Amino acid sequence: MSCWRNFPAMCSSSRTFLLLFPLLLHSFVALVSAQGSNNTSPWQTLSGNPPFVVARGGFSGLFPDSSGIAYNFTLMVSVPDVILWCDVQLTKDEVGICLPDLRLNNATNSANVLAKNRSSVYVVNGVHTEGLFTVDFNSKDLENVTLTQGIYSRPDNFDGNGFAILGPEDVYEQLQPPGLWLNIQHDAFYTQRNLSMRNFVLSVTKRITVNYISSPEVGFLKSISSRINPHKTKLILRALGPDTIEVTTNQTYASLLRNLTFIKTFASGILVPKTYIRPIDGDGYLQPETSLVSDAHKAELEVFASEFYNDLPLSYNYSYDPITEYLSYFDGGRFSVDGVLTDFPISPSAAIDCFTHLDDKAKSQAKPLVISKFGASGDFPACTDLAYSKAISDGVEVLDCPVQMTKDGTPFCMSSINLIYSTKISQTPFINRSKTIPAISSENGIFAFDLTWEEIQGLTPSISNPFSNFTLFRNPRFRNSGKFLTLPDFLALAKNGSSLSGVLIHIENADYLAKEQGLSVIDAVSDSLSKAGYDNQTALKVLIQSPNSPVLIKFKEEKKNYELVYEVDMSISDVLNETVVDIKSFADSVTITKDSVFPENQQYLTGSTNVVTKLQSLNLSVYVETFSDEFVSQAWDFFSDATVEINSYAMGAGIDGIITDFPKTSARYKKNRCLTMKELPNYMIPVQPGSLLQLVTEAYLPPKKASSPVLGDKDIAEPPLSPVSSKAPPPAGEGGSAASPPAPSRNGQPKLGAGAGFLLLNLAILCIVILPF
């Protein structure tokens, strides 16, 4: 066990991490010097101080649980008083080690190192359990066993680094953490094997400082309570499921927590799953909060909440944003928990120090501009009144309308010309109008220009679920809610949006509509803007976006005060200088994909491009899409946290605008007080693209990926727009079958569809309808 006692030399990969970490973030000193924002904040914790961040096994959301790299990384990206958590297990010779489970199987490479015939079957909490148990091995047997990622949905690329198993003393002596928490989960199990967890804990607390000791077993906590200095070490009762029986009292944990005065006789606090405080119903929505925190504080018990993971589905009320969830436990207005147990300590660190106690008057940073993607389409069906109303209430700055044309020439907002993608039209008789139009798409579709506005009004919207392949769905209670708007009604709505600084009108397929359908989307947009008074006002800026340069050239010829935005709808690795000059001749801004800024390979950032710098060199603003809150849309480098991703693009790449289907997350980011600090805390420093991948050993690197193409003149050159045809559109509905939406990718989403209907908005009424996000 010598490597457990000599952490700096435990393996070469740990040294590599320490050398490479400056590439990931700035020095740890910056974090300490940047503190102080908590000093004047009102906290409703028991102590009146900010809540604690307790890192379960270190940064176990990314690295192997309880590994040296996981603990080190935690100290470097968290609040200065972060507490390191160690699940203590005992070996056959009563050596304590940090390991998340009684068994070695999932969290280590034991299956490759230890003899398979050493597997045992034991009864654990009444359940027969098979595996390689720590109690069957002496500490010397485990010297060649290394830690691996035990949760299969998390990256296993660090498994080849050879991280040795550590003990509590190793963690304390080599890392000198601000706080250390020992969790004793199975004292009764060890007692049955004639091993004394009590003796180990009492012994180790004499040698090192242990700030917290938790256990779900009342008997264990009572057995050590008289031997532990409460001013040095606090004892915490860890509650399991509400119907689970506590082995000592034979009561359920729900029953135990109704007798807080009894718990106070042997413990200083409780650790409970977060749903004890904010329950979630079977459909994934929040129920009314309980009084547990207030009741415990009255009994002078601290309350810690557990089961915080960025990479598991959250309640739909949180819109897949972990910062929103943390804030509901820190800054809900009625209580604050005293700490959280998390696998991703960077997120609660930022929530505590940067986002708590922000009010509506908090000053917003100038950049990046927050632009909606079909309204708040992460919460409601795209381009519906509900999506637009939610975007405005969330603080979006530019509201978007992708303009489509009906058969009878009505311009309206819909996310795709193909109605299948975001309506339930395939379940209607209109399915017989399905056809393939190669000029638009290789897939079958039912197209907007084949229906009149009256027909479209009768369609049912359908929310976009771009990550359904990962069983991640958006706001199912409202998946078919809302009405679609004509362009004039959208423009009228935007004039009443208090947060808005502009509208973005997106135009596609203009040439096809003019040539083949006799419909001029450009004239319809120009006429609608003019009639709505957007040509002679300065309150709201008008942005015209298109992937087709002739469309922007046409608007430029009108010499109106519009911002023209060229959309590069493919990932690029570079752009030729002469191409930038050409784009500047017809556009004021450019929209590019996230991959065009930070390329990635199998969810790892591989570096950064010069695309943003080159475009901005000619004063072209750069907008980037699409930013979503779902963790599968983000590279591993962003720690499954949309705010980390936004910050890295905003501060690291210096982009001018964020196009997002969850505008609340971006709008809140711009108000966080850490952005005004002279020295940013490390949890608000942009990640360094490619640095995380450098921590992966060669055998575990993802296969090399070809670079994206370079944008050249041939990519932007298009023939002039066709004149509007005078011939009648061809009859709709010839054969074909309904198309399926394109499959989602890990970091992107398909073109969305739209729906139908019309509703003149009344925002006051909508506030009652919309969920309390």
CSV table of C-alpha atoms in Angstrom, one decimal, residues 371-610:
chain,number,residue,atom,x,y,z
A,371,ILE,CA,-31.1,35.3,-29.9
A,372,SER,CA,-33.9,32.8,-29.7
A,373,LYS,CA,-34.1,29.6,-31.8
A,374,PHE,CA,-37.8,29.4,-32.7
A,375,GLY,CA,-38.7,31.2,-29.4
A,376,ALA,CA,-38.1,29.2,-26.2
A,377,SER,CA,-38.5,26.0,-28.2
A,378,GLY,CA,-36.8,24.0,-25.5
A,379,ASP,CA,-39.9,24.5,-23.4
A,380,PHE,CA,-42.8,24.8,-25.9
A,381,PRO,CA,-43.5,23.8,-29.5
A,382,ALA,CA,-41.4,25.9,-31.8
A,383,CYS,CA,-42.7,29.2,-33.1
A,384,THR,CA,-45.9,29.0,-31.1
A,385,ASP,CA,-47.3,31.9,-29.0
A,386,LEU,CA,-46.2,30.0,-25.9
A,387,ALA,CA,-42.6,29.6,-27.1
A,388,TYR,CA,-42.4,33.3,-28.0
A,389,SER,CA,-44.0,34.5,-24.7
A,390,LYS,CA,-41.7,32.3,-22.7
A,391,ALA,CA,-38.7,33.6,-24.6
A,392,ILE,CA,-39.7,37.2,-23.8
A,393,SER,CA,-40.3,36.5,-20.2
A,394,ASP,CA,-36.9,34.7,-20.0
A,395,GLY,CA,-35.1,37.8,-21.2
A,396,VAL,CA,-34.3,37.0,-24.8
A,397,GLU,CA,-33.0,40.1,-26.7
A,398,VAL,CA,-33.7,39.1,-30.3
A,399,LEU,CA,-36.8,37.1,-31.1
A,400,ASP,CA,-36.7,35.0,-34.3
A,401,CYS,CA,-39.3,34.1,-36.9
A,402,PRO,CA,-38.4,31.7,-39.7
A,403,VAL,CA,-40.9,32.8,-42.4
A,404,GLN,CA,-42.8,30.3,-44.4
A,405,MET,CA,-45.5,30.9,-47.0
A,406,THR,CA,-48.9,29.3,-47.3
A,407,LYS,CA,-50.6,28.3,-50.5
A,408,ASP,CA,-52.7,31.5,-50.4
A,409,GLY,CA,-49.7,33.8,-49.8
A,410,THR,CA,-49.8,34.3,-46.0
A,411,PRO,CA,-46.4,34.7,-44.4
A,412,PHE,CA,-46.2,33.0,-41.0
A,413,CYS,CA,-43.6,31.8,-38.4
A,414,MET,CA,-42.7,28.1,-38.6
A,415,SER,CA,-39.4,26.4,-38.0
A,416,SER,CA,-39.4,24.4,-41.2
A,417,ILE,CA,-41.0,24.4,-44.5
A,418,ASN,CA,-41.8,20.7,-43.9
A,419,LEU,CA,-44.8,20.6,-41.6
A,420,ILE,CA,-44.0,17.0,-40.5
A,421,TYR,CA,-41.2,18.1,-38.2
A,422,SER,CA,-43.2,20.0,-35.6
A,423,THR,CA,-46.9,19.4,-36.2
A,424,LYS,CA,-49.0,16.3,-36.0
A,425,ILE,CA,-50.0,16.6,-39.7
A,426,SER,CA,-48.9,13.1,-40.5
A,427,GLN,CA,-51.8,11.9,-38.4
A,428,THR,CA,-54.3,13.9,-40.5
A,429,PRO,CA,-55.8,13.5,-44.0
A,430,PHE,CA,-53.1,15.9,-45.2
A,431,ILE,CA,-50.8,12.9,-45.2
A,432,ASN,CA,-51.9,12.3,-48.8
A,433,ARG,CA,-50.1,15.6,-49.8
A,434,SER,CA,-46.7,14.1,-48.9
A,435,LYS,CA,-44.1,14.3,-51.6
A,436,THR,CA,-40.4,14.7,-52.3
A,437,ILE,CA,-39.0,17.9,-53.6
A,438,PRO,CA,-35.3,17.4,-54.4
A,439,ALA,CA,-34.7,21.2,-54.6
A,440,ILE,CA,-35.7,21.4,-50.9
A,441,SER,CA,-34.9,18.0,-49.4
A,442,SER,CA,-34.3,14.4,-50.2
A,443,GLU,CA,-36.9,13.4,-47.7
A,444,ASN,CA,-40.6,13.2,-48.1
A,445,GLY,CA,-42.5,16.1,-46.6
A,446,ILE,CA,-45.8,17.9,-46.4
A,447,PHE,CA,-44.9,21.5,-47.3
A,448,ALA,CA,-46.3,24.7,-46.0
A,449,PHE,CA,-47.0,26.1,-49.4
A,450,ASP,CA,-49.4,23.2,-50.1
A,451,LEU,CA,-51.8,24.3,-47.4
A,452,THR,CA,-53.8,27.5,-47.0
A,453,TRP,CA,-53.5,29.5,-43.8
A,454,GLU,CA,-57.0,28.3,-42.8
A,455,GLU,CA,-55.9,24.7,-43.1
A,456,ILE,CA,-52.7,25.3,-41.2
A,457,GLN,CA,-54.6,26.8,-38.4
A,458,GLY,CA,-56.3,23.5,-37.8
A,459,LEU,CA,-53.0,21.6,-37.2
A,460,THR,CA,-51.7,20.6,-33.8
A,461,PRO,CA,-48.2,21.7,-32.8
A,462,SER,CA,-45.7,19.2,-31.7
A,463,ILE,CA,-42.7,20.0,-29.5
A,464,SER,CA,-39.2,19.3,-30.9
A,465,ASN,CA,-37.3,16.4,-29.1
A,466,PRO,CA,-33.9,16.5,-30.8
A,467,PHE,CA,-32.4,14.3,-28.2
A,468,SER,CA,-35.1,11.6,-27.9
A,469,ASN,CA,-32.5,9.0,-28.9
A,470,PHE,CA,-31.1,9.6,-25.5
A,471,THR,CA,-34.6,9.4,-23.9
A,472,LEU,CA,-34.5,13.1,-23.2
A,473,PHE,CA,-37.8,14.8,-23.9
A,474,ARG,CA,-39.0,18.3,-23.6
A,475,ASN,CA,-41.9,19.5,-21.4
A,476,PRO,CA,-44.3,16.7,-22.3
A,477,ARG,CA,-47.3,18.3,-20.6
A,478,PHE,CA,-47.2,21.0,-23.2
A,479,ARG,CA,-45.9,19.0,-26.1
A,480,ASN,CA,-48.9,19.9,-28.3
A,481,SER,CA,-49.8,23.3,-26.9
A,482,GLY,CA,-49.8,26.7,-28.4
A,483,LYS,CA,-50.8,28.5,-31.7
A,484,PHE,CA,-48.7,29.7,-34.6
A,485,LEU,CA,-48.6,33.3,-35.7
A,486,THR,CA,-48.7,35.1,-39.0
A,487,LEU,CA,-45.7,37.3,-39.5
A,488,PRO,CA,-47.7,40.5,-38.9
A,489,ASP,CA,-48.9,39.1,-35.5
A,490,PHE,CA,-45.3,38.1,-34.6
A,491,LEU,CA,-44.2,41.7,-35.3
A,492,ALA,CA,-47.0,43.1,-33.3
A,493,LEU,CA,-46.0,40.8,-30.4
A,494,ALA,CA,-42.4,41.8,-30.6
A,495,LYS,CA,-43.2,45.5,-30.2
A,496,ASN,CA,-44.7,44.7,-26.8
A,497,GLY,CA,-41.7,42.6,-25.6
A,498,SER,CA,-40.0,44.6,-22.9
A,499,SER,CA,-36.7,42.7,-23.0
A,500,LEU,CA,-36.3,42.8,-26.8
A,501,SER,CA,-33.8,44.8,-28.7
A,502,GLY,CA,-34.6,43.3,-32.1
A,503,VAL,CA,-36.3,40.7,-34.3
A,504,LEU,CA,-34.6,38.2,-36.6
A,505,ILE,CA,-36.4,37.2,-39.7
A,506,HIS,CA,-35.1,34.0,-41.2
A,507,ILE,CA,-35.6,33.3,-44.9
A,508,GLU,CA,-35.0,30.0,-46.8
A,509,ASN,CA,-36.1,28.5,-50.1
A,510,ALA,CA,-36.9,32.0,-51.5
A,511,ASP,CA,-35.8,31.0,-55.0
A,512,TYR,CA,-37.8,27.8,-55.1
A,513,LEU,CA,-40.9,29.5,-53.8
A,514,ALA,CA,-40.6,32.3,-56.4
A,515,LYS,CA,-39.8,30.0,-59.4
A,516,GLU,CA,-42.0,27.0,-58.6
A,517,GLN,CA,-44.8,28.3,-56.4
A,518,GLY,CA,-45.2,31.8,-57.6
A,519,LEU,CA,-44.7,33.1,-54.0
A,520,SER,CA,-42.4,36.0,-53.1
A,521,VAL,CA,-41.3,35.5,-49.5
A,522,ILE,CA,-39.0,38.6,-49.8
A,523,ASP,CA,-41.9,40.8,-50.8
A,524,ALA,CA,-44.1,39.4,-48.1
A,525,VAL,CA,-41.4,40.1,-45.4
A,526,SER,CA,-40.7,43.6,-46.7
A,527,ASP,CA,-44.4,44.5,-46.9
A,528,SER,CA,-45.1,43.1,-43.4
A,529,LEU,CA,-42.1,45.0,-41.8
A,530,SER,CA,-43.2,48.2,-43.5
A,531,LYS,CA,-46.8,47.9,-42.5
A,532,ALA,CA,-45.8,47.1,-38.9
A,533,GLY,CA,-43.8,50.3,-38.7
A,534,TYR,CA,-40.4,48.7,-38.5
A,535,ASP,CA,-39.0,50.8,-41.3
A,536,ASN,CA,-39.4,54.1,-39.4
A,537,GLN,CA,-38.6,53.2,-35.8
A,538,THR,CA,-35.3,52.6,-33.9
A,539,ALA,CA,-36.6,50.8,-30.8
A,540,LEU,CA,-36.3,47.4,-32.4
A,541,LYS,CA,-33.5,46.4,-34.8
A,542,VAL,CA,-34.4,44.2,-37.7
A,543,LEU,CA,-32.1,41.3,-38.6
A,544,ILE,CA,-32.6,39.4,-41.9
A,545,GLN,CA,-30.9,36.0,-41.9
A,546,SER,CA,-30.5,33.6,-44.8
A,547,PRO,CA,-28.1,30.9,-45.9
A,548,ASN,CA,-28.6,32.2,-49.5
A,549,SER,CA,-26.5,35.2,-50.4
A,550,PRO,CA,-28.9,36.5,-53.2
A,551,VAL,CA,-31.6,37.0,-50.5
A,552,LEU,CA,-29.3,39.3,-48.5
A,553,ILE,CA,-28.2,41.1,-51.7
A,554,LYS,CA,-31.8,41.7,-52.5
A,555,PHE,CA,-32.5,43.3,-49.1
A,556,LYS,CA,-29.2,45.3,-49.4
A,557,GLU,CA,-30.5,46.8,-52.6
A,558,GLU,CA,-33.6,48.1,-50.7
A,559,LYS,CA,-31.2,50.2,-48.6
A,560,LYS,CA,-33.2,49.8,-45.4
A,561,ASN,CA,-31.6,49.9,-42.0
A,562,TYR,CA,-31.6,46.2,-41.5
A,563,GLU,CA,-28.8,44.0,-40.2
A,564,LEU,CA,-28.1,41.3,-42.8
A,565,VAL,CA,-27.0,38.0,-41.4
A,566,TYR,CA,-25.4,35.3,-43.6
A,567,GLU,CA,-25.9,31.8,-42.2
A,568,VAL,CA,-23.2,29.3,-42.8
A,569,ASP,CA,-25.2,26.1,-42.3
A,570,MET,CA,-22.3,23.7,-42.3
A,571,SER,CA,-19.4,23.2,-40.0
A,572,ILE,CA,-16.2,24.7,-41.2
A,573,SER,CA,-12.6,24.6,-40.0
A,574,ASP,CA,-11.5,27.9,-41.6
A,575,VAL,CA,-12.6,30.7,-44.0
A,576,LEU,CA,-10.5,32.1,-46.8
A,577,ASN,CA,-9.6,35.8,-46.4
A,578,GLU,CA,-11.1,36.7,-49.8
A,579,THR,CA,-14.3,34.9,-48.8
A,580,VAL,CA,-14.6,37.1,-45.7
A,581,VAL,CA,-14.3,40.1,-48.0
A,582,ASP,CA,-17.0,38.8,-50.3
A,583,ILE,CA,-19.3,38.1,-47.3
A,584,LYS,CA,-18.7,41.6,-46.1
A,585,SER,CA,-20.0,43.0,-49.4
A,586,PHE,CA,-23.6,41.7,-48.7
A,587,ALA,CA,-23.8,41.0,-45.0
A,588,ASP,CA,-23.2,42.6,-41.6
A,589,SER,CA,-23.1,39.5,-39.5
A,590,VAL,CA,-22.5,35.7,-39.9
A,591,THR,CA,-24.1,32.8,-38.1
A,592,ILE,CA,-21.9,29.7,-37.8
A,593,THR,CA,-22.2,26.4,-36.0
A,594,LYS,CA,-20.6,25.6,-32.6
A,595,ASP,CA,-18.2,23.1,-34.3
A,596,SER,CA,-16.9,25.9,-36.5
A,597,VAL,CA,-15.6,27.6,-33.3
A,598,PHE,CA,-14.5,24.6,-31.2
A,599,PRO,CA,-14.2,21.4,-33.3
A,600,GLU,CA,-14.8,18.2,-31.4
A,601,ASN,CA,-14.3,14.5,-31.7
A,602,GLN,CA,-16.5,12.0,-29.8
A,603,GLN,CA,-17.6,14.8,-27.4
A,604,TYR,CA,-14.1,16.1,-26.7
A,605,LEU,CA,-13.0,19.5,-27.9
A,606,THR,CA,-10.0,19.1,-30.1
A,607,GLY,CA,-9.0,22.7,-30.3
A,608,SER,CA,-10.2,26.0,-31.7
A,609,THR,CA,-10.4,27.6,-35.2
A,610,ASN,CA,-9.6,31.1,-36.4
